[in-house]
Coordinates of C-alpha atoms in Angstrom, one line a residue:
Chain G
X1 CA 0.0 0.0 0.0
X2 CA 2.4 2.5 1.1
X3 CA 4.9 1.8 -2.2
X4 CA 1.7 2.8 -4.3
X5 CA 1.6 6.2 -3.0
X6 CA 3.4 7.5 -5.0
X7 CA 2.3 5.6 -8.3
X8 CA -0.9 7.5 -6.7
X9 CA -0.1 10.9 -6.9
X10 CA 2.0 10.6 -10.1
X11 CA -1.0 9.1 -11.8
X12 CA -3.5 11.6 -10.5
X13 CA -1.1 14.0 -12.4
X14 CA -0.6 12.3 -15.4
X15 CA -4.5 12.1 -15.4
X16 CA -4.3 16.1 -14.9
X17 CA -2.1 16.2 -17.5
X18 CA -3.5 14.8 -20.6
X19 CA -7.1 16.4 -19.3
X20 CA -5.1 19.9 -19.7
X21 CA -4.1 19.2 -23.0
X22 CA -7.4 17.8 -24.5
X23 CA -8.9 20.5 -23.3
X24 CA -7.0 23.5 -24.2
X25 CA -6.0 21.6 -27.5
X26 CA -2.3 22.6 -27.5
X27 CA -0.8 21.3 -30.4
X28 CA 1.5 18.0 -29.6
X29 CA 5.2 19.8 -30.8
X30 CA 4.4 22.2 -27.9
X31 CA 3.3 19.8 -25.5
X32 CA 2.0 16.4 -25.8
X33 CA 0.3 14.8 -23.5
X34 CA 1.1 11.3 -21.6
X35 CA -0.9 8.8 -23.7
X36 CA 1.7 10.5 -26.7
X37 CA 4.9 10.1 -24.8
X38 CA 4.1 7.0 -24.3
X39 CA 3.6 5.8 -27.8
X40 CA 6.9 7.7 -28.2
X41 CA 8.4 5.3 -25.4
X42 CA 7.2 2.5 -27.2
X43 CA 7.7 3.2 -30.5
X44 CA 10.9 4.7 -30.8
X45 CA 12.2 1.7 -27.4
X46 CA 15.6 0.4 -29.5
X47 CA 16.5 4.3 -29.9
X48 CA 16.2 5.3 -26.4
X49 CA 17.2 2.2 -24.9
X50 CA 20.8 2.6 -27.2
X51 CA 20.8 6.0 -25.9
X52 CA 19.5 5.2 -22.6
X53 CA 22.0 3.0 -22.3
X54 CA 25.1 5.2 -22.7
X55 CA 23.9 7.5 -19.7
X56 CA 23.3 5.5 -17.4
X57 CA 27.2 3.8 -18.3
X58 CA 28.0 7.6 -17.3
X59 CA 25.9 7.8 -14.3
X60 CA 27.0 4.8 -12.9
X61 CA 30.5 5.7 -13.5
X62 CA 30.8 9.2 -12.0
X63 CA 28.8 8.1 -9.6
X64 CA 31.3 5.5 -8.3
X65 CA 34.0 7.5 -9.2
X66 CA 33.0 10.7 -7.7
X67 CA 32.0 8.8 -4.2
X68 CA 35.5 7.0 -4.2
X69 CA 37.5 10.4 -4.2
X70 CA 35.1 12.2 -2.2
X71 CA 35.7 9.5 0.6
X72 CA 39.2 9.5 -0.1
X73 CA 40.0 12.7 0.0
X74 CA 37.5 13.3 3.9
X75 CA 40.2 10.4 5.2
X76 CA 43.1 12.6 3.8
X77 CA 41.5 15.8 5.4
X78 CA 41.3 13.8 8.6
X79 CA 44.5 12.0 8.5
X80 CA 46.8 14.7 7.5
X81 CA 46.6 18.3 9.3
X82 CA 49.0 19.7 6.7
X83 CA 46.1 18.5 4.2
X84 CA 43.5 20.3 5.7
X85 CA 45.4 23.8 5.8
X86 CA 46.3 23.1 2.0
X87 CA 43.7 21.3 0.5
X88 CA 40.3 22.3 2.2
X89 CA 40.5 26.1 0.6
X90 CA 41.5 25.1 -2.9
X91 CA 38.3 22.4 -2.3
X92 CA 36.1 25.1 -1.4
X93 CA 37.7 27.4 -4.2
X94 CA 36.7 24.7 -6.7
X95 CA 33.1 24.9 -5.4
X96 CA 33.0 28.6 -6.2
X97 CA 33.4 27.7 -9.9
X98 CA 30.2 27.1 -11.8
X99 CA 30.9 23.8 -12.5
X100 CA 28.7 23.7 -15.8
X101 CA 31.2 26.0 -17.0
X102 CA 33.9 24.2 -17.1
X103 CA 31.9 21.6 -19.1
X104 CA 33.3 22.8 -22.6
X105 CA 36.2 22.4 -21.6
X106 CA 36.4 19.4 -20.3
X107 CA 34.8 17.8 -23.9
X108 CA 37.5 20.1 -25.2
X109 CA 40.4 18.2 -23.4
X110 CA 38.8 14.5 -22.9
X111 CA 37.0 14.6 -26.1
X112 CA 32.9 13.6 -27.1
X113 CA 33.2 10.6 -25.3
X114 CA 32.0 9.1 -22.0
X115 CA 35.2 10.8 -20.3
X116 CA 34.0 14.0 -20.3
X117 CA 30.8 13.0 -18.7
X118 CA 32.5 11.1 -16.4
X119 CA 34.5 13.8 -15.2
X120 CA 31.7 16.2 -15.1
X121 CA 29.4 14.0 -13.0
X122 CA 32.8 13.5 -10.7
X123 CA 33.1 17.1 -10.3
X124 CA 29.9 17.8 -9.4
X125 CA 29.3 14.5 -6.6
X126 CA 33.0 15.0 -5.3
X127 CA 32.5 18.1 -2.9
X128 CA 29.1 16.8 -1.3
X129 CA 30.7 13.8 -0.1
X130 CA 33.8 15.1 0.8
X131 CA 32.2 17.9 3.1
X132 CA 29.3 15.3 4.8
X133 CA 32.1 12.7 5.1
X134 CA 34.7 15.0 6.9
X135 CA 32.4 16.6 8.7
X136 CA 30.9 13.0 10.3
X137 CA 34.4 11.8 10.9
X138 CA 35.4 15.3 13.1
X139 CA 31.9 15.2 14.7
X140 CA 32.7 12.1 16.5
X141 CA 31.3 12.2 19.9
X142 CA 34.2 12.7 22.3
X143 CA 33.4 10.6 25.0
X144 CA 33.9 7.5 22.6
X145 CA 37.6 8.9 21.5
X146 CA 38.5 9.5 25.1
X147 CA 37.3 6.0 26.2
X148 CA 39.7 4.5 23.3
X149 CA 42.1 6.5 24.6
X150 CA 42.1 5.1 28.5
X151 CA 41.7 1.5 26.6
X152 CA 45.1 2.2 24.8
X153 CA 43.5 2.7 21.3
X154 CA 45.9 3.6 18.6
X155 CA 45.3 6.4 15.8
X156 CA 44.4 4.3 13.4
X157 CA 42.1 2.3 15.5
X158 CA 40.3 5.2 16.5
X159 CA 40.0 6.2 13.0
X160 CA 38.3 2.6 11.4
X161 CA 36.9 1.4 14.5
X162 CA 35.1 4.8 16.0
X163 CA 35.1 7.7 13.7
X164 CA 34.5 5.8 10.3
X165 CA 31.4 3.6 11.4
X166 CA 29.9 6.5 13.9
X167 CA 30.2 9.3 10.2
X168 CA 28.2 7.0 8.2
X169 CA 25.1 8.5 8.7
X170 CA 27.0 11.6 7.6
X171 CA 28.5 9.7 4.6
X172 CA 24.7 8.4 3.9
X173 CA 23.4 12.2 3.1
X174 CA 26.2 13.1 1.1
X175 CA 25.8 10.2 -1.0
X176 CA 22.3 10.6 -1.5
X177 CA 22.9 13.9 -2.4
X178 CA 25.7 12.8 -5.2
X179 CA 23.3 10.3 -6.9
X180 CA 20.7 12.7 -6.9
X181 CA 23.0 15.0 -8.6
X182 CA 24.8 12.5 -10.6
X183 CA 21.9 12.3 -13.6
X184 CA 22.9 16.3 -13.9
X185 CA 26.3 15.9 -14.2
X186 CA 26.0 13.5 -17.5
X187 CA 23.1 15.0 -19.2
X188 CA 25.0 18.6 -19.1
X189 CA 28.1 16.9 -20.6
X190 CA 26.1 15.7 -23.2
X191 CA 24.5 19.0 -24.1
X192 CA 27.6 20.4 -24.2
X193 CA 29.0 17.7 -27.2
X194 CA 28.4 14.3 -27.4
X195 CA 27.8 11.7 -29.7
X196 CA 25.4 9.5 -28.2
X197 CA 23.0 9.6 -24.5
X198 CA 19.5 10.9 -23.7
X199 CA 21.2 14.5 -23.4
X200 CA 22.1 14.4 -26.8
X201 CA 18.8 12.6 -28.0
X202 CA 17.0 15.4 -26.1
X203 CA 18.4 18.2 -28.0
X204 CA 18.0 16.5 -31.1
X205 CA 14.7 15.8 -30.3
X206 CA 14.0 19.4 -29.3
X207 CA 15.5 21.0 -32.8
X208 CA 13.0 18.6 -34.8
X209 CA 10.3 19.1 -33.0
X210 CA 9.5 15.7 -31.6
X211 CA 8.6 16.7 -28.4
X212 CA 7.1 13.8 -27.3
X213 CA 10.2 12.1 -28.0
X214 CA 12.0 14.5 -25.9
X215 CA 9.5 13.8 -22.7
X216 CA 10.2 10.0 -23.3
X217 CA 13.9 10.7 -22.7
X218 CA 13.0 12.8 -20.0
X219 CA 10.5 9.9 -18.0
X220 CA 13.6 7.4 -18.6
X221 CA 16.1 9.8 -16.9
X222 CA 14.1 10.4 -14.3
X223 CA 13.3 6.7 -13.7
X224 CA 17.0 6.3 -13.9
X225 CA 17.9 9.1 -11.3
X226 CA 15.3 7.8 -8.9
X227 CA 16.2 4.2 -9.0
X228 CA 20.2 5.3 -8.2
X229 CA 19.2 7.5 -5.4
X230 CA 16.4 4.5 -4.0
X231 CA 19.0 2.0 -4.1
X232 CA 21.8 4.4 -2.4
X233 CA 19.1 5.6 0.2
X234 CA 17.9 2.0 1.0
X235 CA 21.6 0.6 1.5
X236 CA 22.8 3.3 3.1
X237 CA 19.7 2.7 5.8
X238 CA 20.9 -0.4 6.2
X239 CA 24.8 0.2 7.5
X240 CA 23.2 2.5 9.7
X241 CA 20.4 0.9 11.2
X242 CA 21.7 1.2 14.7
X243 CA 21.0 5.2 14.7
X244 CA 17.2 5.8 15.6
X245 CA 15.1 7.8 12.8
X246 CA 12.7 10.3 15.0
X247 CA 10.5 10.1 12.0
X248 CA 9.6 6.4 12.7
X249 CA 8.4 4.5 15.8
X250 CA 11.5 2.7 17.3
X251 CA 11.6 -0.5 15.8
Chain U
X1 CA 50.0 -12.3 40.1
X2 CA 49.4 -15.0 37.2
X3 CA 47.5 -17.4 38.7
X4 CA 46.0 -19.2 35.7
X5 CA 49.6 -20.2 33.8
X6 CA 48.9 -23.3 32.9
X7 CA 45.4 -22.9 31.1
X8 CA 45.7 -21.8 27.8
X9 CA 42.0 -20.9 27.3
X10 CA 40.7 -17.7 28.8
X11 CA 39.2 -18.6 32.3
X12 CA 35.8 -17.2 32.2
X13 CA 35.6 -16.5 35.9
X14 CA 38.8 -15.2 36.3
X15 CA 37.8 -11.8 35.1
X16 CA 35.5 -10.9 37.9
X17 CA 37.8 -12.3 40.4
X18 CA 39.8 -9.7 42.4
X19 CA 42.7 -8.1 40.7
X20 CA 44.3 -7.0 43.2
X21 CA 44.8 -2.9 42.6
X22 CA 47.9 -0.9 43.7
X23 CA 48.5 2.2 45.4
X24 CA 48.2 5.0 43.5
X25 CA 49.7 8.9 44.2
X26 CA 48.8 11.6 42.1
X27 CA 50.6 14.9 42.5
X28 CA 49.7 18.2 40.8
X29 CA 52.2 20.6 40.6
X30 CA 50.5 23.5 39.0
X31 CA 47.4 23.7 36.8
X32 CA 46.1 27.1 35.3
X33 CA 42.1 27.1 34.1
X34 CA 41.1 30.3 32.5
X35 CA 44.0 32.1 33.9
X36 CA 43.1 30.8 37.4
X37 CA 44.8 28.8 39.6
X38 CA 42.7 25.4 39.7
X39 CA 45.6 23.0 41.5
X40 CA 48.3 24.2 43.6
X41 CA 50.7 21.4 44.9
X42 CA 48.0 19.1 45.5
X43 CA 48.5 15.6 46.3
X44 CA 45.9 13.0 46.6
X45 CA 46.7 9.2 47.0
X46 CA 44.6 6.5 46.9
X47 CA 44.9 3.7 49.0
X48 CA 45.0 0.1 47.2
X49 CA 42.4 -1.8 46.7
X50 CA 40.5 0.9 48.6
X51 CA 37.1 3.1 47.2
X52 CA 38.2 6.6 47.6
X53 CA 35.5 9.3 46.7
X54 CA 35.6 12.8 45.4
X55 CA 33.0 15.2 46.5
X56 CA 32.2 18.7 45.7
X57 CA 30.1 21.2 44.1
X58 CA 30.0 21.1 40.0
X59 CA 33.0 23.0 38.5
X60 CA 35.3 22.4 41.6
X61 CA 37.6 20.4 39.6
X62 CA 36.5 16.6 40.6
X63 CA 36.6 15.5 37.2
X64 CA 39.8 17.0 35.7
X65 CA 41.4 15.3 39.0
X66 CA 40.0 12.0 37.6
X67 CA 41.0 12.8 33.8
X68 CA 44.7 13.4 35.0
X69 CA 44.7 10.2 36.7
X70 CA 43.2 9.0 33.0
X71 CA 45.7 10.6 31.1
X72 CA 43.0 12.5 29.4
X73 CA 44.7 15.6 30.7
X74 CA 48.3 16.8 31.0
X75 CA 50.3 18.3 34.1
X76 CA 49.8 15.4 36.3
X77 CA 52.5 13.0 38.2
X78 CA 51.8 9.3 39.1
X79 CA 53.0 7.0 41.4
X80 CA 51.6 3.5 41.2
X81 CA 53.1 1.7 44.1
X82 CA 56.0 4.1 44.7
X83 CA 56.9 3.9 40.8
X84 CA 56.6 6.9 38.7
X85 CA 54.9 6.4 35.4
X86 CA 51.3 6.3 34.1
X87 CA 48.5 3.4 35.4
X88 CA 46.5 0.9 34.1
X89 CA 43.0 2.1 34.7
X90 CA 39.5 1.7 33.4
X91 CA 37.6 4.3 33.0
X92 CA 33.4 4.7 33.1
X93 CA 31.6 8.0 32.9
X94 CA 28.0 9.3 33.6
X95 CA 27.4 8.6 30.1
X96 CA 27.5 4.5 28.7
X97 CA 29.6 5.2 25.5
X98 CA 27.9 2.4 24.3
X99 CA 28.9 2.1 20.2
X100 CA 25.1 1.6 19.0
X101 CA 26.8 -0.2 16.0
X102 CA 28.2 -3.5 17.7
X103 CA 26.3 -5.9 19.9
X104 CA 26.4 -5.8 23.6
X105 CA 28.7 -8.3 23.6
X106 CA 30.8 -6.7 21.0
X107 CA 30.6 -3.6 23.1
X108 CA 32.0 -5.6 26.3
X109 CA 35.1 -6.4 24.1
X110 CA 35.8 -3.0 22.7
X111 CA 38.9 -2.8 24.3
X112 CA 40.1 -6.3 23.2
X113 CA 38.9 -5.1 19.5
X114 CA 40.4 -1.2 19.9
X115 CA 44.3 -2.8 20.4
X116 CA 44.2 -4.4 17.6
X117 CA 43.3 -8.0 19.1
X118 CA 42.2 -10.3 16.0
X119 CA 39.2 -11.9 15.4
X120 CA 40.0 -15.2 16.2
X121 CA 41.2 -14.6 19.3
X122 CA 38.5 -12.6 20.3
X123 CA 35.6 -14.8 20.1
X124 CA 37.5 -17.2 22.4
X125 CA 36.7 -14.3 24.7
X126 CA 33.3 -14.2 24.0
X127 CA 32.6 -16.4 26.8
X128 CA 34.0 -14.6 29.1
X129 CA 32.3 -11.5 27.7
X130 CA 29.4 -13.4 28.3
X131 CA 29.9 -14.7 31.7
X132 CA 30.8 -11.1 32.5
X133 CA 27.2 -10.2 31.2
X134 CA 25.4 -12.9 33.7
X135 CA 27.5 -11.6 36.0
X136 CA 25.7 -7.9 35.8
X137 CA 22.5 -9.5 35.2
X138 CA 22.3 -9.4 31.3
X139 CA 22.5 -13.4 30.4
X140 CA 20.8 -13.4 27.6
X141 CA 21.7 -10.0 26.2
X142 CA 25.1 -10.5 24.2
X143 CA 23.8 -10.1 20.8
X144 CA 20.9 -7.2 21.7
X145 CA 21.7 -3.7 20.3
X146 CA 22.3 -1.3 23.0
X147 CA 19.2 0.8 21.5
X148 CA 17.2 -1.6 22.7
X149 CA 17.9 -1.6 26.3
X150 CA 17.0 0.8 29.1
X151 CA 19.6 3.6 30.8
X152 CA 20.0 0.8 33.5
X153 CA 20.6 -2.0 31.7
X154 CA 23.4 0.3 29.4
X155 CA 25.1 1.2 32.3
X156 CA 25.4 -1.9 33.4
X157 CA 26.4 -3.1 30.0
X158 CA 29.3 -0.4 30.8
X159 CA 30.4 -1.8 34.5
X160 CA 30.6 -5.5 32.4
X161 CA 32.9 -3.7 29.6
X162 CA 35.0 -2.3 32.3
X163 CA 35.6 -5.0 34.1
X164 CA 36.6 -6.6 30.8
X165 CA 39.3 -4.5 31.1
X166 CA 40.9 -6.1 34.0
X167 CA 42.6 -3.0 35.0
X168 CA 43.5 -2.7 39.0
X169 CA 42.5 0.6 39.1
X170 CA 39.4 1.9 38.1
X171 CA 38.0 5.7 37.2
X172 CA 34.8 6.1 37.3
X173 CA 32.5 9.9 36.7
X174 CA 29.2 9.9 38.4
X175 CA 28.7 6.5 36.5
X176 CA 25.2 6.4 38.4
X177 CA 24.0 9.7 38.4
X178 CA 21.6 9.1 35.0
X179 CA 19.6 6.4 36.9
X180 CA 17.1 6.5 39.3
X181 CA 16.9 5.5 42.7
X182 CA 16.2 1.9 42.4
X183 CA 18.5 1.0 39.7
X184 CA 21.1 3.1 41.0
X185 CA 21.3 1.0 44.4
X186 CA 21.5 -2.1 42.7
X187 CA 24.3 -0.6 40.3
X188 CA 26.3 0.7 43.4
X189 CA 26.1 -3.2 45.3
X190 CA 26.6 -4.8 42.1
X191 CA 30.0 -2.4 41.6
X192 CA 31.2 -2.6 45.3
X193 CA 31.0 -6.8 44.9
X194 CA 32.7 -6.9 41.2
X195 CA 35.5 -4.2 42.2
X196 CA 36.3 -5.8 45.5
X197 CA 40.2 -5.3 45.7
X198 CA 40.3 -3.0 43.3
X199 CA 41.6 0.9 43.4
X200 CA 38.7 2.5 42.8
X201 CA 37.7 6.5 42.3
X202 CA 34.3 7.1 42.5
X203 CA 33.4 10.9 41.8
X204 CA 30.2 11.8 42.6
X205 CA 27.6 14.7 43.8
X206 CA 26.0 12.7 46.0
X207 CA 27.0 12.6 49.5
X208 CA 25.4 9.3 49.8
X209 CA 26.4 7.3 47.5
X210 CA 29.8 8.6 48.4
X211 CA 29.4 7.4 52.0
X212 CA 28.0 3.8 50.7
X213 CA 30.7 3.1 48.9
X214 CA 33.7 5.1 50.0
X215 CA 36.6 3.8 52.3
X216 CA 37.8 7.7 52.1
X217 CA 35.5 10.8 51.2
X218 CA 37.1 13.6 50.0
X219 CA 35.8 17.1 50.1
X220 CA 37.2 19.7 46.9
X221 CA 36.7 23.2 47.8
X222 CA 38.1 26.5 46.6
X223 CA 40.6 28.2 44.2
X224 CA 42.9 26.8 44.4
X225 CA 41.5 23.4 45.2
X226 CA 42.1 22.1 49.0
X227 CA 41.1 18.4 49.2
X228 CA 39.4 18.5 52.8
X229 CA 39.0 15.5 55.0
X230 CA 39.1 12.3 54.6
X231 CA 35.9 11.0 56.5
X232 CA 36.4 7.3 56.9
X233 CA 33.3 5.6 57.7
X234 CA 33.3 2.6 59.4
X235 CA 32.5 -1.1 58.2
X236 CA 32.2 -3.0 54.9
X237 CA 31.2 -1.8 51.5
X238 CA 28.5 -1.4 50.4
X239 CA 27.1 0.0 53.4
X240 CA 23.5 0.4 54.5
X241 CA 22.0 3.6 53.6
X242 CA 19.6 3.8 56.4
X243 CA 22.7 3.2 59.3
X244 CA 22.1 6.1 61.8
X245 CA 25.7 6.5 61.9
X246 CA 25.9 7.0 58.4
X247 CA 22.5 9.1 58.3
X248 CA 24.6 11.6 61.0
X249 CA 27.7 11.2 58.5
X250 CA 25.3 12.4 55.6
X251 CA 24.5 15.5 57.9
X252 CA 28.4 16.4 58.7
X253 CA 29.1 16.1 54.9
X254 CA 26.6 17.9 53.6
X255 CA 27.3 20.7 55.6
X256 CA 30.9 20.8 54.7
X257 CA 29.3 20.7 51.0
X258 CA 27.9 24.2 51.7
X259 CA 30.9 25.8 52.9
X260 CA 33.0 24.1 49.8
X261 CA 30.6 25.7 47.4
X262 CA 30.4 28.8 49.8
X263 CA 34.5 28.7 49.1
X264 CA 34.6 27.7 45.8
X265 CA 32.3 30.3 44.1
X266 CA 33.5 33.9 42.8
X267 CA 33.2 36.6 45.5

């Protein structure tokens, strides 16, 4: 009951939807409605699916990517003190950059390919994780460090066995955040030049007028996009089922 | 020392058995706090295998006393048995510092897992985590997430982990303070029996629970801090609360209480 909620309200809109456009009669390369994209969705399936295909390669990718050097570079802000007075302004410098800028160049150095995308989605993800990591591993309650300590804990103990599991939950939102982000990253590399990914088939679409084709592309990236940051969320519940949710009954 | 030589499996029992705990001296030469004097050549030493208490009003100082003996703070010189150097000590707080993500048994072995001990070895310990457990009343609990118990039953998940330890001397910060009147009895009989022989420092603001337990009673007062006393009440550990002499004991202390907070605040 409670996963068809959603199906619920997404329906009622849908419903809303194609009522708007019967009744005001917009014509279909302005907007078509549902029952039109999804003709489009079935009728044009081995197009999108090819194309489909290639973005979520690059959403996967810089997903996984982006998350690895995130993480990595929290444990070298933690690790190394010399790191955080060099590293942590430069990080934040990078922020201040509109990333989307720096998309042409990036296809201009690593080329129409999935590199660029790659790099782009990496870019984006990297400095959500980093921050929410780094800041759960210095957030560590200090009780629990000072008890290591009397029990002759080393560094590096303190580090894996205390700080790392207790800045999951941390670790958990900036994650989420990076695959919600993730779709972005991809689809403006592909605006920017590509040959090949729903991006490019969207602004294809767009300059011919298919419109409904475009809206198919759109419901697949979006399906795409939701099912990364469900599957994220839901593991990420799972390491961390020890810490209470005050949304939910205990238990 | 080493009684069990020849036994190459962990004894189960032979972590609530006495260890028998040292002397310890602690002497603070100087300590500044906020530009203020806080310690002043003080000296405390407590008696081995004794319960020695630290009284006072909040702020006095009774727990940065404790965390020098931990370690946990610098400027302080120890003497275990006449030797300088730092002591093995255990250490519980007012709060559990239960890990929510392992299992109360898990939990009882964090020390054993912190230094690095590996798996194998550890789960030979298990038992004795476990008969530590039945010891405090938990039989039954090793695999329950601390989440899942009460304030009681995680405090006494944190006498078990310190005993674990097997450290002759143990610190312990208002450890019952959290817990109400019922549970905190038990807790304070259930401590006295499993640290008999033990060097124990019990720092509390109750008078008490310092008087139940205590073999000294130390009173902190002023700036800097003069250690006042020690009132030695008579007879075995833990004592009876409702004792008229300790009821008249309770009086005496709580009047020097006044006068210590009387001293110790800002004019």
């Amino acid at each position: 009951m409670r996963a068809l909620r959603p199906l619920g309200t997404v329906g009622g809109l849908l419903l809303f939807w194609q009522l708007a456009v019967w009744l005001t009669g917009v014509p279909p390369y302005i907007l078509p409605g549902p029952l039109a994209v999804g003709q489009a969705l079935v009728g044009r399936a081995s197009l999108l699916a090819g194309h489909a295909g290639i973005t979520l390669t690059e959403i996967l990718l810089g997903f996984a990517l982006g998350s690895l050097a995130g993480a990595l570079a929290a444990l070298l802000l933690v690790a190394s003190r010399h790191a955080r007075r060099w590293l942590m302004p430069v990080l934040v410098m990078s922020q201040a950059l509109p990333v989307f800028a720096l998309a042409p160049l990036l296809v201009l150095w690593l080329g129409f390919g999935l590199g660029s995308k790659i790099a782009m989605a990496v870019l984006i993800i990297f400095f959500p994780v980093t921050l929410t990591f780094f800041d759960g591993l210095r957030r560590t309650e200090t009780g629990w460090l000072e008890l290591a300590r009397v029990m002759g804990a080393g560094p590096s103990a303190m580090l894996w066995q205390i700080r790392l599991p207790a800045s999951l939950p941390a670790l958990g939102s900036g994650l989420r955040v990076a695959a919600a982000v993730a779709p972005i990253g991809a689809v403006v590399g592909e605006w920017v030049g590509s040959s090949g990914g729903l991006g490019f088939l969207m602004l294809h679409a767009n300059a011919r007028m298919q419109v409904d084709l475009m809206f198919a592309a759109l419901a697949i990236l979006a399906v795409m996009a939701v099912g990364l940051w469900w599957t994220v969320d839901r593991v990420m519940a799972a390491l961390v089922r020890w810490q209470p949710d005050t949304y939910q009954n205990p238990r | 020392m080493a009684i069990s030589t020849v036994s190459s499996r962990p004894d189960p029992l032979r972590a609530a058995a006495p260890v028998p705990g040292p002397e310890l001296a602690l002497t603070v030469p100087s300590l500044r706090f906020d530009g203020q004097p806080l310690f002043q050549d003080l000296h405390l030493t407590l008696p081995a295998g004794r319960w020695t208490c630290l009284l006072g009003p909040s702020g006095v100082g009774k727990t940065t006393l404790l965390r020098l003996i931990a370690g946990l703070e610098p400027g302080g010189q120890l003497r275990v048995d006449g030797r300088a150097g730092p002591a093995a000590v255990a250490f519980m707080a007012q709060q559990d510092l239960l890990l929510p993500w392992l299992s109360v048994r898990d939990n009882v072995l964090l020390g054993h897992r912190l230094r690095g001990m590996p798996r194998g070895e550890r789960s030979a310990l298990a038992e004795q985590a476990e008969e530590l457990l039945a010891r405090v009343g938990l039989a039954g609990y090793a695999q329950a997430r601390p989440a899942t118990l009460s304030g009681g039953m995680r405090q006494r998940v944190a006498l078990a982990r310190t005993l674990m330890e097997q450290r002759p001397i143990v610190l312990m910060d208002e450890p019952f303070s959290a817990l109400d009147a019922v549970t905190r009895h038990r807790l304070q009989d259930l401590a006295a029996e499993l640290l008999a022989g033990r060097t124990v420092l019990l720092v509390t603001h109750h008078p008490l629970e310092a008087l139940r337990l205590g073999h000294r009673v130390w009173v902190l007062a002023g700036r800097p801090v003069r250690l006042e006393g020690p009132i030695r009440p008579d007879g075995q550990i833990p004592r009876d609360p409702a004792a008229p002499a300790l009821l008249r004991l309770q009086a005496r202390l709580m009047d020097e209480l006044l006068a210590s907070a009387e001293a110790t605040e800002p004019a």
